[in-house]
Amino acid sequence: MEIRRVGVIGAGQMGNGIAHVFAQSGYDVVLHDVSEAAMEKALEIITANMDRQVSRGRLSAEDRDTALARISLERDLAALGQTDLVIEAATEREELKHKIFAALVPHLAPHTILTSNTSSISITRLASGTDRPERFMGFHFMNPVPVMQLVELIRGIATDEPTYNTLVEVVKRIGKTASSAEDFPAFIVNRILVPMINEAVYTLYEGVGTVASIDHALKLGANHPMGPLELADFIGLDTCLAIMNVLHEGLADTKYRPCPLLVKYVEAGWLGRKTKRGFYDYRGEEPVPTR
């Protein structure tokens, strides 16, 4: 089927990036959030990011204006029911996602495809709570969405071939590259990446290195663009912990046990860049390691 109109649930960092990319690629986008302020802020961020593209010669002013005109803001979740594709990009909490889909399903058109941008939660389990598990998939974008090339496509046990093929074509149209993953905890990227971050936190916890020495070691020794602790702050320590918990519970392997220090930072509300403190303190002009 052809996708023309896309609904995005959640106006946070991932949601506004997804709305940006789809609007710029010619899709009409309905962006939903329970908070009017969050939607207005998302539109401001999208506008600022597109303005930056214009200033760098990557987007014309006319194309920017056309893309922004394709985005509509909607507080009423039911309004997304007549879209061709829904992308849920709410907080990484399974009970919240189930609640959102349960509220949305009664309003859906028969042909609408449902997807979740979850970074770790079972697609099969999310799909089972809807009326269309065969038209349900994981559609996992990387952060920041306008910059990162990869999209993970995750089929649940009931996902049919037409749904998968439709989303493969959507990924091509938005100028990104699809990587197909089976529906196991954390899929591909986070199955590899987040345990690496967790191991870096253990390295800090056990006193093997400081925040600065660990990040310098991986940037210079493994040629990573960001150190693992710097990356954890960028992702959000609460998100890292949530993914580790999904891995630990879903695979029942002690190698995925979240580091107690990661748990402690999250308990303190030091979640990284978004709260101005994590493994670095971002309240001054330059980030300062907190350990």
mmCIF file of N, CA and C in Angstrom, residues 165-269:
data_model
loop_
_atom_site.group_PDB
_atom_site.id
_atom_site.type_symbol
_atom_site.label_atom_id
_atom_site.label_comp_id
_atom_site.label_asym_id
_atom_site.label_seq_id
_atom_site.Cartn_x
_atom_site.Cartn_y
_atom_site.Cartn_z
ATOM 1 N N ASN A 165 7.223 -5.123 3.556
ATOM 2 C CA ASN A 165 7.646 -4.549 2.278
ATOM 3 C C ASN A 165 7.266 -3.081 2.155
ATOM 4 N N THR A 166 6.103 -2.727 2.689
ATOM 5 C CA THR A 166 5.679 -1.323 2.674
ATOM 6 C C THR A 166 6.650 -0.451 3.452
ATOM 7 N N LEU A 167 7.080 -0.923 4.619
ATOM 8 C CA LEU A 167 7.982 -0.119 5.444
ATOM 9 C C LEU A 167 9.391 -0.074 4.861
ATOM 10 N N VAL A 168 9.808 -1.119 4.174
ATOM 11 C CA VAL A 168 11.093 -1.069 3.472
ATOM 12 C C VAL A 168 11.080 0.081 2.461
ATOM 13 N N GLU A 169 9.968 0.219 1.732
ATOM 14 C CA GLU A 169 9.856 1.296 0.742
ATOM 15 C C GLU A 169 9.792 2.666 1.409
ATOM 16 N N VAL A 170 9.126 2.753 2.551
ATOM 17 C CA VAL A 170 9.063 4.023 3.295
ATOM 18 C C VAL A 170 10.469 4.454 3.716
ATOM 19 N N VAL A 171 11.250 3.510 4.222
ATOM 20 C CA VAL A 171 12.619 3.833 4.648
ATOM 21 C C VAL A 171 13.430 4.363 3.470
ATOM 22 N N LYS A 172 13.261 3.767 2.307
ATOM 23 C CA LYS A 172 13.972 4.261 1.115
ATOM 24 C C LYS A 172 13.543 5.674 0.771
ATOM 25 N N ARG A 173 12.245 5.932 0.845
ATOM 26 C CA ARG A 173 11.732 7.254 0.462
ATOM 27 C C ARG A 173 12.232 8.355 1.390
ATOM 28 N N ILE A 174 12.421 8.051 2.653
ATOM 29 C CA ILE A 174 12.924 9.087 3.568
ATOM 30 C C ILE A 174 14.454 9.166 3.546
ATOM 31 N N GLY A 175 15.066 8.428 2.629
ATOM 32 C CA GLY A 175 16.509 8.551 2.405
ATOM 33 C C GLY A 175 17.368 7.866 3.435
ATOM 34 N N LYS A 176 16.808 6.836 4.085
ATOM 35 C CA LYS A 176 17.585 6.123 5.099
ATOM 36 C C LYS A 176 17.802 4.670 4.685
ATOM 37 N N THR A 177 18.539 3.927 5.499
ATOM 38 C CA THR A 177 18.871 2.540 5.197
ATOM 39 C C THR A 177 18.246 1.638 6.246
ATOM 40 N N ALA A 178 17.575 0.578 5.787
ATOM 41 C CA ALA A 178 16.917 -0.352 6.702
ATOM 42 C C ALA A 178 17.832 -1.505 7.066
ATOM 43 N N SER A 179 17.767 -1.906 8.331
ATOM 44 C CA SER A 179 18.434 -3.125 8.789
ATOM 45 C C SER A 179 17.369 -3.967 9.487
ATOM 46 N N SER A 180 17.155 -5.177 8.997
ATOM 47 C CA SER A 180 16.094 -6.028 9.543
ATOM 48 C C SER A 180 16.596 -6.812 10.745
ATOM 49 N N ALA A 181 15.785 -6.829 11.795
ATOM 50 C CA ALA A 181 16.156 -7.534 13.021
ATOM 51 C C ALA A 181 15.019 -8.451 13.445
ATOM 52 N N GLU A 182 15.377 -9.542 14.100
ATOM 53 C CA GLU A 182 14.367 -10.421 14.689
ATOM 54 C C GLU A 182 13.905 -9.822 16.015
ATOM 55 N N ASP A 183 12.730 -10.257 16.451
ATOM 56 C CA ASP A 183 12.116 -9.685 17.647
ATOM 57 C C ASP A 183 12.649 -10.343 18.924
ATOM 58 N N PHE A 184 13.878 -9.991 19.275
ATOM 59 C CA PHE A 184 14.487 -10.411 20.530
ATOM 60 C C PHE A 184 14.937 -9.169 21.279
ATOM 61 N N PRO A 185 15.072 -9.223 22.608
ATOM 62 C CA PRO A 185 15.313 -8.028 23.404
ATOM 63 C C PRO A 185 16.430 -7.123 22.867
ATOM 64 N N ALA A 186 16.070 -5.845 22.664
ATOM 65 C CA ALA A 186 16.971 -4.765 22.240
ATOM 66 C C ALA A 186 17.409 -4.860 20.788
ATOM 67 N N PHE A 187 16.958 -5.893 20.057
ATOM 68 C CA PHE A 187 17.184 -5.996 18.619
ATOM 69 C C PHE A 187 18.687 -6.062 18.299
ATOM 70 N N ILE A 188 19.194 -5.260 17.359
ATOM 71 C CA ILE A 188 20.612 -5.362 16.982
ATOM 72 C C ILE A 188 21.457 -4.275 17.646
ATOM 73 N N VAL A 189 21.153 -3.020 17.332
ATOM 74 C CA VAL A 189 22.022 -1.913 17.759
ATOM 75 C C VAL A 189 22.153 -1.870 19.272
ATOM 76 N N ASN A 190 21.022 -1.838 19.978
ATOM 77 C CA ASN A 190 21.096 -1.704 21.436
ATOM 78 C C ASN A 190 21.500 -2.989 22.139
ATOM 79 N N ARG A 191 21.324 -4.131 21.487
ATOM 80 C CA ARG A 191 21.816 -5.402 22.044
ATOM 81 C C ARG A 191 23.336 -5.372 22.162
ATOM 82 N N ILE A 192 23.978 -4.644 21.258
ATOM 83 C CA ILE A 192 25.444 -4.540 21.256
ATOM 84 C C ILE A 192 25.912 -3.275 21.976
ATOM 85 N N LEU A 193 25.258 -2.142 21.680
ATOM 86 C CA LEU A 193 25.722 -0.842 22.160
ATOM 87 C C LEU A 193 25.530 -0.649 23.667
ATOM 88 N N VAL A 194 24.324 -0.926 24.173
ATOM 89 C CA VAL A 194 24.033 -0.575 25.569
ATOM 90 C C VAL A 194 24.800 -1.452 26.560
ATOM 91 N N PRO A 195 24.980 -2.775 26.303
ATOM 92 C CA PRO A 195 25.869 -3.521 27.195
ATOM 93 C C PRO A 195 27.302 -2.989 27.207
ATOM 94 N N MET A 196 27.760 -2.441 26.077
ATOM 95 C CA MET A 196 29.081 -1.802 26.068
ATOM 96 C C MET A 196 29.099 -0.595 27.016
ATOM 97 N N ILE A 197 28.032 0.206 26.953
ATOM 98 C CA ILE A 197 27.921 1.354 27.853
ATOM 99 C C ILE A 197 27.870 0.873 29.306
ATOM 100 N N ASN A 198 27.073 -0.156 29.561
ATOM 101 C CA ASN A 198 26.960 -0.703 30.918
ATOM 102 C C ASN A 198 28.319 -1.190 31.424
ATOM 103 N N GLU A 199 29.115 -1.803 30.539
ATOM 104 C CA GLU A 199 30.453 -2.271 30.919
ATOM 105 C C GLU A 199 31.371 -1.094 31.222
ATOM 106 N N ALA A 200 31.201 0.006 30.484
ATOM 107 C CA ALA A 200 31.978 1.220 30.769
ATOM 108 C C ALA A 200 31.622 1.770 32.151
ATOM 109 N N VAL A 201 30.319 1.698 32.509
ATOM 110 C CA VAL A 201 29.901 2.156 33.840
ATOM 111 C C VAL A 201 30.489 1.242 34.912
ATOM 112 N N TYR A 202 30.536 -0.073 34.658
ATOM 113 C CA TYR A 202 31.189 -0.994 35.590
ATOM 114 C C TYR A 202 32.677 -0.653 35.734
ATOM 115 N N THR A 203 33.306 -0.291 34.643
ATOM 116 C CA THR A 203 34.728 0.078 34.680
ATOM 117 C C THR A 203 34.945 1.297 35.565
ATOM 118 N N LEU A 204 33.996 2.232 35.513
ATOM 119 C CA LEU A 204 34.032 3.401 36.390
ATOM 120 C C LEU A 204 33.726 2.994 37.830
ATOM 121 N N TYR A 205 32.700 2.194 38.018
ATOM 122 C CA TYR A 205 32.235 1.742 39.334
ATOM 123 C C TYR A 205 33.338 0.999 40.089
ATOM 124 N N GLU A 206 34.117 0.191 39.366
ATOM 125 C CA GLU A 206 35.180 -0.608 39.979
ATOM 126 C C GLU A 206 36.502 0.145 40.105
ATOM 127 N N GLY A 207 36.517 1.413 39.685
ATOM 128 C CA GLY A 207 37.709 2.241 39.851
ATOM 129 C C GLY A 207 38.824 1.960 38.863
ATOM 130 N N VAL A 208 38.515 1.271 37.772
ATOM 131 C CA VAL A 208 39.540 0.989 36.765
ATOM 132 C C VAL A 208 39.958 2.268 36.060
ATOM 133 N N GLY A 209 39.020 3.179 35.863
ATOM 134 C CA GLY A 209 39.327 4.462 35.225
ATOM 135 C C GLY A 209 38.336 5.517 35.674
ATOM 136 N N THR A 210 38.658 6.763 35.376
ATOM 137 C CA THR A 210 37.742 7.871 35.645
ATOM 138 C C THR A 210 36.839 8.067 34.435
ATOM 139 N N VAL A 211 35.851 8.942 34.582
ATOM 140 C CA VAL A 211 34.971 9.263 33.450
ATOM 141 C C VAL A 211 35.796 9.721 32.258
ATOM 142 N N ALA A 212 36.722 10.653 32.512
ATOM 143 C CA ALA A 212 37.525 11.214 31.420
ATOM 144 C C ALA A 212 38.436 10.166 30.799
ATOM 145 N N SER A 213 39.090 9.348 31.626
ATOM 146 C CA SER A 213 40.037 8.381 31.065
ATOM 147 C C SER A 213 39.325 7.282 30.277
ATOM 148 N N ILE A 214 38.146 6.870 30.729
ATOM 149 C CA ILE A 214 37.377 5.850 30.005
ATOM 150 C C ILE A 214 36.938 6.384 28.637
ATOM 151 N N ASP A 215 36.415 7.610 28.633
ATOM 152 C CA ASP A 215 35.956 8.174 27.361
ATOM 153 C C ASP A 215 37.117 8.443 26.401
ATOM 154 N N HIS A 216 38.227 8.963 26.939
ATOM 155 C CA HIS A 216 39.401 9.192 26.082
ATOM 156 C C HIS A 216 39.916 7.870 25.504
ATOM 157 N N ALA A 217 39.917 6.840 26.330
ATOM 158 C CA ALA A 217 40.435 5.540 25.890
ATOM 159 C C ALA A 217 39.648 4.983 24.708
ATOM 160 N N LEU A 218 38.324 5.073 24.775
ATOM 161 C CA LEU A 218 37.498 4.524 23.686
ATOM 162 C C LEU A 218 37.517 5.424 22.455
ATOM 163 N N LYS A 219 37.579 6.734 22.669
ATOM 164 C CA LYS A 219 37.628 7.628 21.503
ATOM 165 C C LYS A 219 38.941 7.464 20.741
ATOM 166 N N LEU A 220 40.034 7.389 21.465
ATOM 167 C CA LEU A 220 41.338 7.312 20.808
ATOM 168 C C LEU A 220 41.766 5.876 20.535
ATOM 169 N N GLY A 221 41.369 4.943 21.397
ATOM 170 C CA GLY A 221 41.813 3.565 21.238
ATOM 171 C C GLY A 221 40.940 2.730 20.325
ATOM 172 N N ALA A 222 39.650 3.102 20.214
ATOM 173 C CA ALA A 222 38.734 2.352 19.353
ATOM 174 C C ALA A 222 38.164 3.215 18.230
ATOM 175 N N ASN A 223 38.616 4.472 18.179
ATOM 176 C CA ASN A 223 38.191 5.419 17.136
ATOM 177 C C ASN A 223 36.684 5.685 17.172
ATOM 178 N N HIS A 224 36.110 5.691 18.399
ATOM 179 C CA HIS A 224 34.697 6.030 18.545
ATOM 180 C C HIS A 224 34.545 7.554 18.550
ATOM 181 N N PRO A 225 33.520 8.095 17.887
ATOM 182 C CA PRO A 225 33.345 9.548 17.870
ATOM 183 C C PRO A 225 32.998 10.132 19.237
ATOM 184 N N MET A 226 32.341 9.337 20.091
ATOM 185 C CA MET A 226 32.016 9.743 21.457
ATOM 186 C C MET A 226 32.424 8.625 22.397
ATOM 187 N N GLY A 227 32.873 9.004 23.603
ATOM 188 C CA GLY A 227 33.162 7.999 24.609
ATOM 189 C C GLY A 227 31.867 7.377 25.093
ATOM 190 N N PRO A 228 31.901 6.170 25.677
ATOM 191 C CA PRO A 228 30.673 5.481 26.089
ATOM 192 C C PRO A 228 29.886 6.213 27.172
ATOM 193 N N LEU A 229 30.572 6.904 28.072
ATOM 194 C CA LEU A 229 29.858 7.614 29.140
ATOM 195 C C LEU A 229 29.259 8.914 28.606
ATOM 196 N N GLU A 230 29.973 9.565 27.711
ATOM 197 C CA GLU A 230 29.438 10.743 27.025
ATOM 198 C C GLU A 230 28.211 10.347 26.196
ATOM 199 N N LEU A 231 28.289 9.203 25.535
ATOM 200 C CA LEU A 231 27.171 8.705 24.738
ATOM 201 C C LEU A 231 25.981 8.348 25.624
ATOM 202 N N ALA A 232 26.256 7.757 26.780
ATOM 203 C CA ALA A 232 25.176 7.425 27.717
ATOM 204 C C ALA A 232 24.419 8.683 28.129
ATOM 205 N N ASP A 233 25.148 9.750 28.420
ATOM 206 C CA ASP A 233 24.512 11.023 28.770
ATOM 207 C C ASP A 233 23.660 11.548 27.620
ATOM 208 N N PHE A 234 24.131 11.359 26.398
ATOM 209 C CA PHE A 234 23.400 11.830 25.219
ATOM 210 C C PHE A 234 22.113 11.024 25.032
ATOM 211 N N ILE A 235 22.193 9.710 25.195
ATOM 212 C CA ILE A 235 21.023 8.837 25.054
ATOM 213 C C ILE A 235 20.036 9.083 26.181
ATOM 214 N N GLY A 236 20.542 9.251 27.399
ATOM 215 C CA GLY A 236 19.717 9.355 28.608
ATOM 216 C C GLY A 236 19.963 8.136 29.466
ATOM 217 N N LEU A 237 20.425 8.344 30.690
ATOM 218 C CA LEU A 237 20.769 7.204 31.548
ATOM 219 C C LEU A 237 19.539 6.378 31.916
ATOM 220 N N ASP A 238 18.380 7.012 31.972
ATOM 221 C CA ASP A 238 17.151 6.257 32.237
ATOM 222 C C ASP A 238 16.827 5.312 31.080
ATOM 223 N N THR A 239 17.084 5.766 29.862
ATOM 224 C CA THR A 239 16.855 4.908 28.690
ATOM 225 C C THR A 239 17.846 3.751 28.673
ATOM 226 N N CYS A 240 19.108 4.041 28.984
ATOM 227 C CA CYS A 240 20.121 2.973 29.048
ATOM 228 C C CYS A 240 19.732 1.926 30.081
ATOM 229 N N LEU A 241 19.284 2.381 31.252
ATOM 230 C CA LEU A 241 18.891 1.455 32.314
ATOM 231 C C LEU A 241 17.674 0.634 31.893
ATOM 232 N N ALA A 242 16.715 1.287 31.244
ATOM 233 C CA ALA A 242 15.508 0.571 30.803
ATOM 234 C C ALA A 242 15.877 -0.538 29.817
ATOM 235 N N ILE A 243 16.802 -0.254 28.919
ATOM 236 C CA ILE A 243 17.211 -1.259 27.929
ATOM 237 C C ILE A 243 17.960 -2.404 28.605
ATOM 238 N N MET A 244 18.841 -2.080 29.556
ATOM 239 C CA MET A 244 19.551 -3.133 30.280
ATOM 240 C C MET A 244 18.573 -4.015 31.059
ATOM 241 N N ASN A 245 17.545 -3.411 31.637
ATOM 242 C CA ASN A 245 16.541 -4.204 32.364
ATOM 243 C C ASN A 245 15.780 -5.132 31.426
ATOM 244 N N VAL A 246 15.464 -4.641 30.230
ATOM 245 C CA VAL A 246 14.782 -5.485 29.237
ATOM 246 C C VAL A 246 15.684 -6.658 28.852
ATOM 247 N N LEU A 247 16.964 -6.389 28.628
ATOM 248 C CA LEU A 247 17.909 -7.455 28.279
ATOM 249 C C LEU A 247 18.047 -8.465 29.420
ATOM 250 N N HIS A 248 18.197 -7.954 30.645
ATOM 251 C CA HIS A 248 18.402 -8.815 31.804
ATOM 252 C C HIS A 248 17.186 -9.708 32.049
ATOM 253 N N GLU A 249 16.006 -9.101 31.969
ATOM 254 C CA GLU A 249 14.774 -9.855 32.219
ATOM 255 C C GLU A 249 14.432 -10.773 31.044
ATOM 256 N N GLY A 250 14.656 -10.281 29.823
ATOM 257 C CA GLY A 250 14.245 -11.029 28.648
ATOM 258 C C GLY A 250 15.149 -12.193 28.306
ATOM 259 N N LEU A 251 16.451 -12.082 28.637
ATOM 260 C CA LEU A 251 17.410 -13.132 28.292
ATOM 261 C C LEU A 251 17.886 -13.925 29.507
ATOM 262 N N ALA A 252 17.565 -13.439 30.711
ATOM 263 C CA ALA A 252 17.883 -14.154 31.958
ATOM 264 C C ALA A 252 19.355 -14.528 32.052
ATOM 265 N N ASP A 253 20.205 -13.615 31.642
ATOM 266 C CA ASP A 253 21.650 -13.853 31.651
ATOM 267 C C ASP A 253 22.297 -12.779 32.527
ATOM 268 N N THR A 254 23.106 -13.184 33.495
ATOM 269 C CA THR A 254 23.702 -12.227 34.433
ATOM 270 C C THR A 254 24.659 -11.249 33.766
ATOM 271 N N LYS A 255 25.114 -11.556 32.555
ATOM 272 C CA LYS A 255 26.023 -10.610 31.892
ATOM 273 C C LYS A 255 25.305 -9.310 31.527
ATOM 274 N N TYR A 256 23.970 -9.319 31.579
ATOM 275 C CA TYR A 256 23.204 -8.109 31.275
ATOM 276 C C TYR A 256 22.726 -7.395 32.545
ATOM 277 N N ARG A 257 23.288 -7.744 33.690
ATOM 278 C CA ARG A 257 22.883 -7.087 34.947
ATOM 279 C C ARG A 257 23.272 -5.610 34.909
ATOM 280 N N PRO A 258 22.315 -4.699 35.100
ATOM 281 C CA PRO A 258 22.657 -3.273 35.090
ATOM 282 C C PRO A 258 23.649 -2.938 36.195
ATOM 283 N N CYS A 259 24.612 -2.103 35.896
ATOM 284 C CA CYS A 259 25.595 -1.699 36.901
ATOM 285 C C CYS A 259 24.902 -0.915 38.019
ATOM 286 N N PRO A 260 25.199 -1.221 39.296
ATOM 287 C CA PRO A 260 24.584 -0.481 40.406
ATOM 288 C C PRO A 260 24.820 1.029 40.324
ATOM 289 N N LEU A 261 25.956 1.442 39.759
ATOM 290 C CA LEU A 261 26.226 2.877 39.647
ATOM 291 C C LEU A 261 25.278 3.527 38.641
ATOM 292 N N LEU A 262 24.944 2.833 37.565
ATOM 293 C CA LEU A 262 23.968 3.352 36.605
ATOM 294 C C LEU A 262 22.613 3.511 37.289
ATOM 295 N N VAL A 263 22.237 2.525 38.076
ATOM 296 C CA VAL A 263 20.980 2.590 38.824
ATOM 297 C C VAL A 263 20.992 3.796 39.761
ATOM 298 N N LYS A 264 22.126 4.013 40.434
ATOM 299 C CA LYS A 264 22.227 5.110 41.400
ATOM 300 C C LYS A 264 22.084 6.480 40.725
ATOM 301 N N TYR A 265 22.705 6.652 39.575
ATOM 302 C CA TYR A 265 22.579 7.921 38.838
ATOM 303 C C TYR A 265 21.119 8.177 38.459
ATOM 304 N N VAL A 266 20.439 7.138 38.003
ATOM 305 C CA VAL A 266 19.037 7.303 37.609
ATOM 306 C C VAL A 266 18.188 7.628 38.831
ATOM 307 N N GLU A 267 18.460 6.961 39.962
ATOM 308 C CA GLU A 267 17.725 7.258 41.191
ATOM 309 C C GLU A 267 17.924 8.708 41.632
ATOM 310 N N ALA A 268 19.102 9.245 41.354
ATOM 311 C CA ALA A 268 19.401 10.632 41.720
ATOM 312 C C ALA A 268 18.756 11.637 40.770
ATOM 313 N N GLY A 269 18.227 11.137 39.652
ATOM 314 C CA GLY A 269 17.671 12.044 38.641
ATOM 315 C C GLY A 269 18.727 12.638 37.744
#
